[in-house]
XYZ file of C-alpha atoms in Angstrom:
750
model
C -62.287 152.809 47.570
C -65.854 153.285 46.357
C -67.535 156.512 47.462
C -71.343 156.464 47.625
C -73.392 159.615 47.070
C -77.120 160.312 46.742
C -78.403 161.853 43.507
C -79.673 164.898 45.369
C -76.345 165.419 47.165
C -74.425 165.042 43.884
C -76.599 167.652 42.185
C -76.570 170.055 45.120
C -72.779 169.889 45.132
C -72.299 170.381 41.402
C -75.380 172.098 39.990
C -76.207 174.894 42.428
C -75.301 178.333 41.154
C -75.966 182.016 41.673
C -77.232 183.795 44.753
C -78.234 182.539 48.141
C -81.931 183.436 48.321
C -83.428 182.866 51.743
C -86.219 185.400 51.607
C -89.367 183.870 53.036
C -90.967 181.636 50.450
C -94.097 179.697 51.353
C -93.299 176.011 51.498
C -95.433 173.004 52.415
C -94.869 171.060 55.603
C -93.171 167.675 55.359
C -96.526 165.926 55.729
C -98.077 168.133 53.062
C -95.156 167.354 50.760
C -95.590 163.608 51.257
C -99.338 163.927 50.714
C -98.767 166.036 47.594
C -96.465 163.425 46.110
C -99.080 160.754 46.824
C -101.823 162.809 45.120
C -99.767 163.270 41.958
C -98.702 159.629 41.875
C -102.308 158.556 42.447
C -103.435 160.472 39.354
C -101.217 158.427 37.042
C -102.052 155.276 35.123
C -102.177 151.743 36.476
C -98.706 150.875 35.125
C -97.115 153.899 36.782
C -94.315 153.017 39.195
C -93.716 155.288 42.199
C -90.443 155.650 44.107
C -88.215 153.892 41.592
C -84.827 152.940 43.072
C -81.981 153.707 40.663
C -78.221 153.447 40.924
C -75.114 153.540 38.819
C -71.359 154.030 38.969
C -68.693 156.156 37.398
C -65.180 155.168 38.309
C -65.038 154.779 42.075
C -68.209 156.865 42.498
C -71.479 155.062 43.285
C -74.609 157.188 42.724
C -77.975 156.135 44.126
C -81.436 157.596 44.576
C -85.186 157.224 44.115
C -87.033 158.806 41.221
C -90.509 159.972 42.199
C -92.184 158.095 39.366
C -91.850 156.336 36.010
C -94.592 155.733 33.459
C -93.465 152.909 31.127
C -96.401 153.561 28.768
C -95.071 157.039 28.038
C -91.395 156.265 28.799
C -91.613 159.212 31.192
C -89.673 159.750 34.394
C -90.991 162.411 36.793
C -89.530 164.551 39.554
C -92.320 165.957 41.755
C -91.899 169.213 43.684
C -94.561 170.616 45.998
C -94.926 174.341 46.648
C -97.326 177.045 47.797
C -98.235 180.294 46.087
C -97.450 181.261 42.518
C -95.408 179.112 40.185
C -93.557 182.171 38.910
C -92.150 182.801 42.405
C -89.966 179.666 42.223
C -86.404 180.969 41.575
C -84.687 179.963 38.333
C -81.695 178.504 40.187
C -84.051 176.135 42.008
C -85.405 174.899 38.675
C -81.851 174.496 37.397
C -81.142 172.149 40.308
C -84.412 170.232 39.776
C -83.590 169.647 36.102
C -80.167 168.328 37.060
C -81.781 165.793 39.410
C -84.336 164.467 36.920
C -81.682 164.251 34.178
C -79.447 162.141 36.420
C -82.412 159.867 37.138
C -83.029 159.738 33.389
C -79.477 158.589 32.756
C -79.619 155.930 35.461
C -82.920 154.651 34.042
C -81.604 154.556 30.474
C -78.590 152.583 31.596
C -80.642 150.229 33.769
C -83.273 149.497 31.084
C -81.087 149.909 28.008
C -83.140 152.824 26.663
C -81.956 155.010 23.783
C -83.979 158.022 24.981
C -86.373 158.985 27.749
C -88.995 161.644 28.421
C -88.387 163.779 31.507
C -90.819 165.924 33.475
C -90.665 168.327 36.364
C -94.069 168.280 38.046
C -94.754 171.268 40.307
C -97.774 170.613 42.519
C -99.403 173.569 44.288
C -100.621 172.322 47.656
C -103.491 174.780 48.051
C -105.198 174.404 44.662
C -104.019 170.908 43.715
C -102.918 172.262 40.342
C -99.978 170.725 38.474
C -97.546 172.682 36.325
C -95.556 170.274 34.176
C -92.299 171.040 32.356
C -91.261 168.324 29.882
C -88.338 167.489 27.652
C -86.990 164.497 25.752
C -83.348 163.519 26.086
C -81.334 160.815 24.328
C -79.247 158.460 26.395
C -75.932 159.765 25.052
C -76.653 163.351 26.089
C -77.745 162.249 29.560
C -74.639 160.089 29.905
C -72.458 163.057 29.021
C -74.222 165.230 31.594
C -73.825 162.499 34.226
C -70.119 162.155 33.477
C -69.707 165.923 33.731
C -71.313 166.044 37.167
C -69.309 163.047 38.358
C -66.063 164.557 37.088
C -66.803 167.750 38.995
C -67.517 165.733 42.129
C -64.870 163.029 41.743
C -61.910 165.019 43.044
C -63.885 165.920 46.150
C -65.110 162.328 46.516
C -61.547 161.002 46.273
C -60.459 163.518 48.894
C -63.324 162.493 51.181
C -62.650 158.778 50.719
C -58.991 159.333 51.567
C -59.947 161.442 54.561
C -62.300 158.709 55.786
C -59.638 156.013 55.444
C -56.994 158.115 57.201
C -59.456 159.155 59.891
C -60.561 155.601 60.648
C -56.992 154.342 60.695
C -55.986 156.974 63.224
C -59.089 156.483 65.362
C -58.488 152.736 65.566
C -55.287 153.593 67.435
C -56.764 156.449 69.481
C -55.462 156.664 73.032
C -57.102 158.358 75.989
C -55.568 161.850 76.273
C -54.748 161.661 79.978
C -52.468 159.387 81.960
C -55.448 157.577 83.448
C -59.217 157.708 83.648
C -60.886 159.478 86.517
C -62.914 157.193 88.784
C -66.238 156.548 87.046
C -65.008 157.909 83.728
C -63.866 154.501 82.450
C -67.234 152.933 83.348
C -69.032 155.662 81.401
C -66.709 155.267 78.402
C -67.075 151.487 78.314
C -70.867 151.682 78.346
C -70.911 154.246 75.532
C -68.454 152.192 73.457
C -70.613 149.083 73.811
C -73.772 151.026 72.901
C -72.169 152.264 69.682
C -70.652 148.958 68.599
C -73.921 147.120 69.280
C -76.170 149.827 67.815
C -78.208 150.510 70.944
C -79.284 153.666 72.717
C -78.071 154.409 76.242
C -79.210 156.380 79.269
C -76.137 157.075 81.384
C -76.446 158.678 84.809
C -72.967 159.892 85.673
C -71.972 162.138 88.563
C -70.874 165.695 87.990
C -67.103 166.154 88.000
C -65.932 162.887 86.397
C -65.232 164.444 82.975
C -68.337 163.345 81.072
C -67.515 165.329 77.926
C -64.166 163.656 77.224
C -65.536 160.427 78.695
C -68.303 160.345 76.082
C -66.468 161.639 73.008
C -63.472 159.332 73.397
C -65.401 156.031 73.197
C -67.548 157.207 70.278
C -64.499 158.266 68.265
C -62.826 154.988 69.200
C -65.902 153.112 67.924
C -66.165 155.035 64.621
C -64.126 152.590 62.488
C -65.623 149.333 63.774
C -69.182 150.691 63.944
C -68.704 152.333 60.502
C -69.979 155.649 61.832
C -70.187 158.560 59.423
C -70.862 161.329 61.946
C -70.893 162.162 65.633
C -73.379 164.795 66.797
C -72.596 166.270 70.214
C -75.650 168.206 71.396
C -75.562 170.554 74.379
C -78.280 172.571 76.093
C -76.157 175.689 76.545
C -73.131 177.479 75.073
C -70.673 176.368 77.840
C -71.471 172.744 77.028
C -70.570 173.308 73.373
C -67.310 174.956 74.376
C -66.406 171.986 76.587
C -67.054 169.630 73.673
C -64.829 171.642 71.335
C -62.063 171.697 73.954
C -62.456 167.944 74.465
C -62.032 167.342 70.726
C -58.834 169.360 70.821
C -57.529 167.382 73.797
C -58.287 164.152 71.920
C -56.042 165.285 69.092
C -58.377 166.912 66.549
C -56.187 168.737 64.083
C -52.928 167.360 65.460
C -52.649 163.594 65.896
C -56.182 162.700 64.739
C -57.408 163.933 61.313
C -61.021 164.646 62.223
C -63.035 167.696 61.216
C -64.965 169.316 64.046
C -67.728 171.849 63.341
C -69.609 174.139 65.719
C -73.127 175.148 64.671
C -74.240 178.533 65.970
C -77.662 180.183 65.821
C -78.163 182.392 62.768
C -78.810 185.564 64.780
C -75.406 185.143 66.470
C -73.511 184.320 63.283
C -75.099 186.882 60.932
C -72.718 189.566 59.639
C -75.486 191.812 58.310
C -78.520 191.484 60.611
C -80.132 194.511 58.957
C -80.177 192.819 55.526
C -82.304 190.032 54.044
C -80.705 186.704 53.062
C -80.858 187.331 49.313
C -78.444 188.431 46.631
C -79.901 191.875 46.021
C -79.720 192.751 49.732
C -76.698 191.067 51.332
C -73.220 191.071 49.752
C -72.450 187.686 51.313
C -75.530 186.166 49.615
C -74.708 187.607 46.177
C -73.090 184.847 44.111
C -72.931 182.610 47.197
C -73.060 179.316 45.268
C -70.517 180.519 42.729
C -67.977 181.203 45.508
C -68.979 178.279 47.728
C -66.636 175.644 46.161
C -63.516 177.615 47.059
C -64.826 178.425 50.543
C -65.774 174.785 51.092
C -62.339 173.589 50.033
C -60.672 176.051 52.408
C -62.985 175.152 55.299
C -62.274 171.438 54.820
C -58.636 172.107 55.640
C -59.489 173.608 59.049
C -59.675 170.908 61.721
C -61.677 172.940 64.263
C -64.386 174.994 62.562
C -65.771 176.853 65.535
C -67.732 180.078 65.185
C -64.593 182.228 64.850
C -62.919 179.943 62.286
C -66.078 179.761 60.151
C -66.312 183.532 60.185
C -62.683 183.875 59.107
C -63.057 181.443 56.185
C -66.438 182.817 55.148
C -65.357 186.442 55.041
C -62.132 185.547 53.254
C -64.265 184.125 50.419
C -67.152 186.624 50.665
C -69.734 184.000 51.640
C -72.101 183.946 54.592
C -70.408 182.195 57.549
C -73.697 180.824 58.870
C -74.650 179.090 55.616
C -71.072 177.967 55.083
C -71.463 176.193 58.429
C -74.668 174.548 57.202
C -72.787 173.295 54.133
C -69.857 171.993 56.164
C -72.208 169.883 58.314
C -72.181 167.514 55.327
C -68.415 167.094 55.508
C -67.562 167.311 59.217
C -66.885 164.218 61.327
C -68.008 165.727 64.644
C -70.747 168.359 64.748
C -71.316 170.290 67.977
C -74.566 172.182 68.396
C -77.802 172.684 70.294
C -80.465 169.992 70.833
C -82.719 171.544 68.188
C -80.321 170.641 65.346
C -81.343 166.991 65.653
C -84.562 166.879 67.642
C -86.903 169.688 66.616
C -89.422 169.605 63.769
C -87.122 171.239 61.210
C -83.874 169.735 62.512
C -81.090 170.179 59.952
C -78.848 167.334 61.140
C -81.730 164.880 61.302
C -82.852 165.845 57.784
C -79.315 165.451 56.420
C -78.851 162.092 58.152
C -82.165 160.878 56.733
C -81.479 162.119 53.203
C -77.916 160.812 53.055
C -78.346 157.582 54.982
C -75.681 158.528 57.523
C -74.773 156.186 60.364
C -74.639 158.752 63.146
C -73.930 158.570 66.850
C -75.709 161.234 68.908
C -74.410 162.378 72.304
C -76.835 164.460 74.393
C -75.189 166.403 77.208
C -77.071 167.490 80.380
C -79.902 165.312 79.107
C -82.162 165.968 82.097
C -83.159 169.052 80.065
C -84.506 166.949 77.190
C -88.102 166.583 78.403
C -88.745 170.298 78.867
C -86.782 171.297 75.770
C -88.545 168.768 73.567
C -91.950 169.820 74.855
C -91.182 173.408 73.876
C -90.033 172.298 70.402
C -93.460 170.812 69.715
C -95.621 173.485 71.346
C -96.911 176.758 69.920
C -99.256 179.524 70.978
C -101.358 182.126 69.183
C -101.856 185.419 70.996
C -104.855 187.545 70.074
C -102.977 190.751 70.877
C -100.470 189.777 68.169
C -103.333 189.135 65.756
C -104.606 192.677 66.311
C -101.104 194.120 65.864
C -100.633 192.136 62.640
C -104.011 193.240 61.296
C -103.310 196.913 62.043
C -100.428 197.145 59.532
C -101.498 194.450 57.054
C -102.278 195.128 53.377
C -106.023 195.304 52.699
C -106.349 191.831 51.180
C -104.444 190.279 54.095
C -106.388 192.369 56.615
C -109.672 190.823 55.458
C -108.268 187.313 55.898
C -107.053 188.198 59.399
C -110.489 189.583 60.257
C -111.927 186.157 59.414
C -109.397 184.662 61.837
C -110.648 187.141 64.455
C -114.272 186.105 63.925
C -113.385 182.411 64.211
C -111.383 183.191 67.349
C -114.378 184.972 68.864
C -116.396 181.805 68.333
C -113.813 179.809 70.282
C -113.797 182.443 73.042
C -117.566 182.191 73.442
C -117.426 178.413 73.810
C -114.597 178.606 76.381
C -115.549 181.328 78.883
C -113.361 180.137 81.781
C -110.022 181.869 82.572
C -108.302 178.637 81.557
C -109.915 175.853 79.624
C -108.768 172.760 77.760
C -110.508 172.455 74.401
C -111.735 169.030 73.288
C -109.915 169.423 69.959
C -108.145 172.008 67.868
C -110.996 174.301 66.674
C -111.762 173.437 63.058
C -113.171 176.822 62.022
C -110.116 178.569 63.438
C -107.835 176.205 61.496
C -109.744 176.938 58.282
C -109.426 180.678 58.863
C -105.708 180.376 59.660
C -105.140 178.275 56.554
C -106.898 180.904 54.458
C -104.920 183.727 56.103
C -101.523 182.096 55.640
C -102.350 181.277 52.014
C -103.376 184.899 51.475
C -100.082 186.100 52.942
C -98.217 183.613 50.745
C -100.029 184.855 47.643
C -99.275 188.441 48.614
C -95.578 187.618 49.046
C -95.496 185.928 45.653
C -96.883 189.123 44.100
C -94.959 191.584 46.297
C -91.802 189.825 47.583
C -90.670 192.700 49.829
C -90.319 192.191 53.603
C -93.466 191.876 55.714
C -94.300 194.178 58.592
C -92.580 192.594 61.658
C -95.845 192.099 63.574
C -97.523 190.495 60.558
C -94.493 188.275 59.922
C -94.436 187.107 63.543
C -98.130 186.198 63.561
C -97.786 184.546 60.155
C -94.956 182.308 61.383
C -96.888 181.486 64.569
C -99.915 180.553 62.465
C -97.847 178.304 60.187
C -96.358 176.546 63.217
C -99.840 176.143 64.721
C -101.146 174.590 61.501
C -98.178 172.187 61.319
C -98.704 170.931 64.869
C -102.459 170.697 64.351
C -101.796 168.106 61.625
C -100.291 165.713 64.173
C -102.463 166.624 67.161
C -103.237 163.689 69.441
C -103.074 162.327 72.970
C -99.471 163.501 73.243
C -100.607 167.154 73.243
C -103.456 169.321 74.476
C -105.112 172.415 73.060
C -106.038 175.068 75.610
C -107.249 178.638 75.865
C -105.984 181.081 78.472
C -107.934 184.302 78.928
C -106.355 187.630 79.902
C -109.162 190.150 80.255
C -112.257 190.484 78.099
C -110.649 190.901 74.673
C -107.415 188.956 75.004
C -106.803 185.231 74.952
C -104.048 182.821 73.984
C -104.764 179.522 72.229
C -101.996 176.934 72.541
C -101.113 173.523 71.248
C -99.086 172.313 74.199
C -97.001 169.170 73.892
C -97.162 166.865 76.903
C -95.305 163.781 75.682
C -92.621 164.398 73.019
C -92.116 160.655 72.418
C -94.072 160.385 69.114
C -91.948 163.162 67.619
C -88.588 162.014 68.965
C -88.891 158.239 68.487
C -88.047 158.384 64.731
C -84.918 160.369 65.564
C -83.743 157.717 68.018
C -84.563 155.001 65.479
C -82.567 156.646 62.674
C -79.328 157.003 64.627
C -76.866 154.167 65.076
C -76.810 155.053 68.775
C -78.050 157.890 70.970
C -76.520 158.377 74.404
C -78.215 160.671 76.908
C -75.988 161.489 79.863
C -76.413 163.646 82.949
C -75.936 163.557 86.705
C -79.733 163.412 87.129
C -81.451 160.836 84.940
C -83.417 158.996 87.605
C -85.785 157.326 87.359
C -84.867 156.010 83.924
C -88.457 155.061 82.988
C -89.508 158.717 83.283
C -87.176 159.637 80.412
C -87.860 156.536 78.335
C -91.618 157.078 78.586
C -91.630 160.779 77.799
C -89.035 161.063 75.047
C -89.679 157.752 73.278
C -86.384 155.914 73.592
C -86.317 152.386 72.088
C -87.412 149.421 74.187
C -83.897 147.954 74.175
C -82.274 151.142 75.517
C -79.475 150.305 77.934
C -79.205 151.938 81.379
C -75.952 152.736 83.174
C -75.707 154.245 86.649
C -72.061 155.205 86.889
C -70.543 154.876 90.334
C -69.564 158.164 91.916
C -65.869 158.909 92.444
C -66.822 160.869 95.540
C -67.253 159.525 99.060
C -69.807 160.365 101.701
C -67.022 161.787 103.856
C -66.561 164.628 101.341
C -70.075 166.020 101.697
C -72.175 166.687 104.756
C -75.843 166.552 103.782
C -78.373 167.852 106.306
C -82.146 168.079 106.165
C -83.689 171.077 107.883
C -86.782 169.116 108.810
C -88.295 171.792 111.021
C -88.889 174.219 108.153
C -91.591 174.119 105.492
C -91.066 176.019 102.230
C -94.627 175.394 101.043
C -96.227 178.537 99.675
C -98.590 178.935 102.625
C -95.646 178.664 105.050
C -93.232 180.989 103.230
C -93.571 183.950 105.572
C -92.934 181.799 108.648
C -89.866 180.259 106.978
C -87.991 183.489 106.210
C -86.295 184.104 109.573
C -85.444 180.432 110.270
C -83.765 180.084 106.857
C -81.799 183.310 107.361
C -80.682 182.096 110.797
C -79.677 178.698 109.387
C -77.574 180.319 106.645
C -75.862 182.597 109.174
C -75.180 179.772 111.627
C -73.595 177.552 108.965
C -71.550 180.463 107.624
C -70.163 181.331 111.047
C -69.282 177.688 111.768
C -67.314 177.474 108.526
C -66.741 180.772 106.734
C -66.363 180.476 102.959
C -68.335 180.694 99.730
C -71.900 179.359 99.613
C -74.803 179.317 97.173
C -78.385 179.555 98.444
C -81.155 178.463 96.053
C -84.838 179.420 96.197
C -87.925 178.665 94.171
C -88.526 182.234 92.993
C -86.986 185.709 92.936
C -89.577 186.965 95.421
C -88.793 184.227 97.936
C -85.054 184.713 97.468
C -85.305 188.474 97.996
C -87.406 188.071 101.145
C -84.919 185.680 102.766
C -82.020 187.924 101.748
C -83.744 190.903 103.379
C -84.087 188.876 106.612
C -80.417 187.867 106.474
C -79.287 191.463 105.985
C -81.509 192.670 108.830
C -80.754 189.878 111.346
C -77.154 189.051 110.413
C -75.524 192.069 108.752
C -72.075 190.556 109.255
C -72.738 187.826 106.645
C -71.634 189.020 103.178
C -74.252 188.277 100.513
C -74.987 189.025 96.864
C -77.832 187.953 94.620
C -78.855 186.915 91.147
C -80.734 189.733 89.432
C -83.640 189.293 87.067
C -82.648 189.176 83.378
C -78.884 189.319 83.936
C -76.595 189.935 80.970
C -73.711 187.585 80.234
C -71.301 190.101 81.779
C -73.437 190.338 84.924
C -73.553 186.537 85.243
C -69.783 186.425 84.939
C -69.421 189.109 87.619
C -71.699 187.090 89.940
C -69.496 184.002 89.563
C -66.260 185.985 89.830
C -67.083 186.703 93.469
C -66.547 183.001 94.232
C -62.778 183.222 94.664
C -60.469 180.842 96.553
C -60.352 182.126 100.115
C -63.440 184.275 99.499
C -66.347 184.513 101.903
C -70.034 185.142 101.392
C -73.352 183.740 100.202
C -74.625 184.078 96.651
C -78.423 183.983 96.463
C -79.864 182.414 93.295
C -83.013 180.908 91.818
C -83.222 177.137 91.444
C -83.268 176.079 87.801
C -81.679 179.359 86.702
C -78.250 180.276 85.352
C -76.384 179.157 88.469
C -78.235 175.930 89.268
C -76.319 173.835 86.732
C -73.499 174.037 84.218
C -71.160 176.104 86.430
C -67.904 174.822 87.880
C -66.630 176.225 91.197
C -64.128 173.642 92.502
C -62.179 173.696 95.735
C -62.608 176.731 97.963
C -64.529 178.617 95.314
C -67.667 176.897 96.707
C -67.849 174.966 99.971
C -71.578 174.691 100.523
C -75.133 175.117 99.255
C -78.573 175.707 100.745
C -81.569 174.467 98.747
C -84.714 176.018 100.194
C -87.247 174.269 97.971
C -88.085 170.903 96.455
C -88.023 172.647 93.101
C -91.569 171.529 92.356
C -93.133 173.243 89.352
C -95.851 175.725 90.245
C -99.314 174.307 90.819
C -101.401 176.017 88.148
C -104.138 174.994 85.701
C -101.648 174.020 82.982
C -99.565 171.781 85.249
C -102.700 170.251 86.718
C -103.796 169.286 83.214
C -100.322 167.871 82.695
C -100.682 165.877 85.912
C -104.020 164.442 84.760
C -102.589 163.431 81.384
C -99.483 161.870 82.982
C -101.693 159.970 85.379
C -103.882 158.647 82.574
C -100.948 157.624 80.370
C -98.367 156.420 82.895
C -100.164 156.104 86.222
C -97.793 158.561 87.914
C -99.289 162.015 87.451
C -97.794 163.771 90.489
C -94.351 162.185 90.153
C -94.020 162.848 86.408
C -95.326 166.423 86.629
C -93.948 167.706 89.914
C -91.650 165.442 91.934
C -89.168 164.156 89.331
C -88.577 167.494 87.527
C -88.255 169.289 90.871
C -85.770 166.880 92.397
C -83.629 166.941 89.249
C -83.133 170.676 89.825
C -82.326 170.102 93.509
C -79.656 167.480 92.789
C -78.179 169.602 89.985
C -77.899 172.615 92.296
C -76.399 170.606 95.162
C -73.993 169.067 92.660
C -72.201 172.415 92.342
C -70.477 171.765 95.714
C -68.334 168.665 95.108
C -66.493 168.883 91.790
C -63.232 167.007 92.431
C -62.013 164.182 94.637
C -60.341 166.671 96.985
C -63.366 168.940 97.518
C -65.106 169.108 100.890
C -68.454 170.753 101.520
C -71.910 170.856 103.033
C -75.450 170.866 101.617
C -78.560 171.893 103.523
C -81.866 170.611 102.124
C -84.414 172.958 103.641
C -87.910 171.483 103.857
C -89.487 168.771 105.973
C -90.496 166.874 102.807
C -86.856 166.019 102.131
C -87.238 163.489 104.904
C -89.892 161.486 103.044
C -88.711 158.079 101.754
C -89.905 158.738 98.184
C -87.954 162.007 98.100
C -84.835 160.571 99.769
C -84.837 157.795 97.142
C -84.207 160.415 94.435
C -81.034 161.736 96.068
C -77.607 160.444 94.903
C -76.767 157.064 96.395
C -73.331 158.188 97.622
C -74.804 160.921 99.853
C -75.068 160.140 103.552
C -78.004 162.251 104.670
C -78.171 163.449 108.249
C -81.678 164.518 109.237
C -81.520 167.600 111.457
C -83.901 170.090 112.951
C -83.518 173.768 112.239
C-alpha cells in the first residue's frame, strides 16, 4: 500500500533535532508571509518558475511538495522563509530543517529533469526591511539521492506502520455496529443525516433535541463513513470541558482501543497541561524542552500504542520519556484518527488542526457540538482590543528604546481620542497613524528581543501581543468588522476591532473539510447561522424529531408579568409568588433563570421574605469548579428547593439533571442581549447586511439561551416537568415560533 507524505512532513519527522525552543520569536502573519514570498519571487528573472510541484517515490513511499521557486538559467532551486528581526536570532535547528527541505526538493528536481547537479538556496526575507539573506550550496544528484533515501528509510518503518493501521482501522470501521441494543428515538435520524453528509461531502446543520444522545449519534456515523468517504481524520470540537469528556466516553463506548483500532487524542490548553508553568518553553529553562526532538521518536512510538490519549495518558507518556506532554499532544495530532478539542483548534486565526489539514491535504470531518455557541465564539476569535491603561503600564517598565516607541503610540492614540470625543464612537476606519506607530513599536520590541532574548516584563508582553493581534486583524478589516473607541474617563480609552460577521474568516475552514456538521438543540432559524458563520450554499438542514411528547412537559406563559428593565421592580414580588405557588403545588427541584445577578438576587430576596418556607440557593459570581459542583449536588432525587441562576451562565446549558433531580424551570427573561451602544451598532450592521437587525442581534441569541435553559428539564423519555416562561412577550407569534415544535404552550396569567 502506497503511503503519501508531504516534503515538509517528511523532514519534520526525520530532520528535527535538539531542544524545543518556544521562546517568543517575532514571526510574520500568514498574509505577510504570502506577500513576502511574492516579493522575492517577483524580484527574479522572467524565466523563474514559482511554486514548482515536485514528487517522487521510494519503495511504497510517495513524497510530494511544492518548491518555492526554480531558476532554470542558474539551475537554482530556492526555499523562501520569511521572518522578523535579526537573522542571527533564527535558531540553528530551524536552519537544519530548512536545509533538509530544500535538499529533498533538489533531489526530486534532479530526478524529474535528469540533472547531474543543482544549486540550492535558502532565502531568508526580513518582512520589515525587505532585505534578503541568501545561503547557497551546490549538490550533485547522487549526494541528494543518498540523503533522500536516508530520510525515507528513517520514515519508512513508521509509514508502513501507519499504512497498516489505516487498513486495519478502515476494515474494522466498515463493520462497526452501534454500541447499544437500539437507537434512541431521533438518534437514528441524526446519524443517518450525518452519514449522508460525510459520504456526499456536504456540510450539515442538525437541530437535535437535548437528551437523544447526540455525541454517540454523531460520532458513530462519521466513523462508519470513514472508509467509504476516505476520511483521514475526525475532529470533534466542543465548547466546554464536559463536552470533550462526553466525546471521549463515546469513543470508548464505540470500541476505541478494544474492538476498533482507532487512536483518539484529547487536546488541552497549554496552561492546563504545562508541568512547569514557572519556566519558559526552551531547552535552557525547562527540562522537558531540553533535547525534546531527540527524545520525541521514542515518545511518539509509545503514544501511538495508546488508544485513548486523553490529558492524563499524554502526561503519563510524556513524563515517562522526559518530553513536554502538551507538545507531545501537538505532535500526536498528526497521527490520531479522532481529535477532541475546543472550537479554536480548527476555527480561530492560528488554528493548529486547520493548519495541519491544509498543509497535509487531509480529508477531515468536523463535528461541532453545542454549535449555537459558534457565532459568539467566532466573533471573539476575530476581535481584539487595545486598552490605554495597559499601554501606560507597558511603557512604565519598558527598556528605554522600547519606551520611546510606545510614547509614539501614545501620541497617535491621543490624536484618535481628539477626533472621537464621544463616550462611544465608531471610527470610519482603523486609524492609519496609530497602525504605523503600533507597527514601529512591535518591530522595536522584536529587535530588542533579538538582541536581548530574555523574558519581557509581563505588562509589556501583554500589550505587545495585543498590538500584534490588532495589526493582524487590521490587515483584513472590512464590512465584517467595525473599529470603535470606548472612553472611560479623561485619560483612558479602549480601541477595538470588533468582528460582527465571522463568515469571511470561517468560510475557508468549511471549504477545506470533507464535511462539517454543526449540531445543537437550538439552531433555528438555520439562515441565521449560515449567514453569520459562512457555511456553504449547499449546506444541508436537518430538524430531528423530538423523542419527547407534549404530555411530558407543561409549558406556561406568565403573560401578566413584564421583565423589561423599566418594569423590573414591579415584577419582583409577582415572580417570587409564582415560584412559591408552583413549588407548593408540586414540591421538588427547580431552576430559576434571570437575566443578571442583580435581578436574580432581588427576586431571591423577595422569595425569602414572602415565602420563607421555600428552600432556595443561588449561583454566586465567579464560582470555582468545586462551587459549581456543590451547586449541582443539591439537585438530588427526592430533593426539594429552587436553585437561582443566571441565563447563559454555567447552569443554563451543558448540565444533565434527569428524573427527579430537576422537575421544573422558571425563565424570567427573553435572554435578550443588553441594549448598549455596541449592540446597537451590531443591530445597524445586521440590518444593512441581512435586513434583520433586531432579530439577528437580540431576538435569536436571546431565545437560544431560553430554549437551552428550559431544555434542562426533560432529559429522558420518562421525565415529567414544568416550564414557566415569565414575560408577556413570550406570547408574541414571532417569539412563540422560536420555541420547540413539540412543546404545547399554555398561555396563563400570573
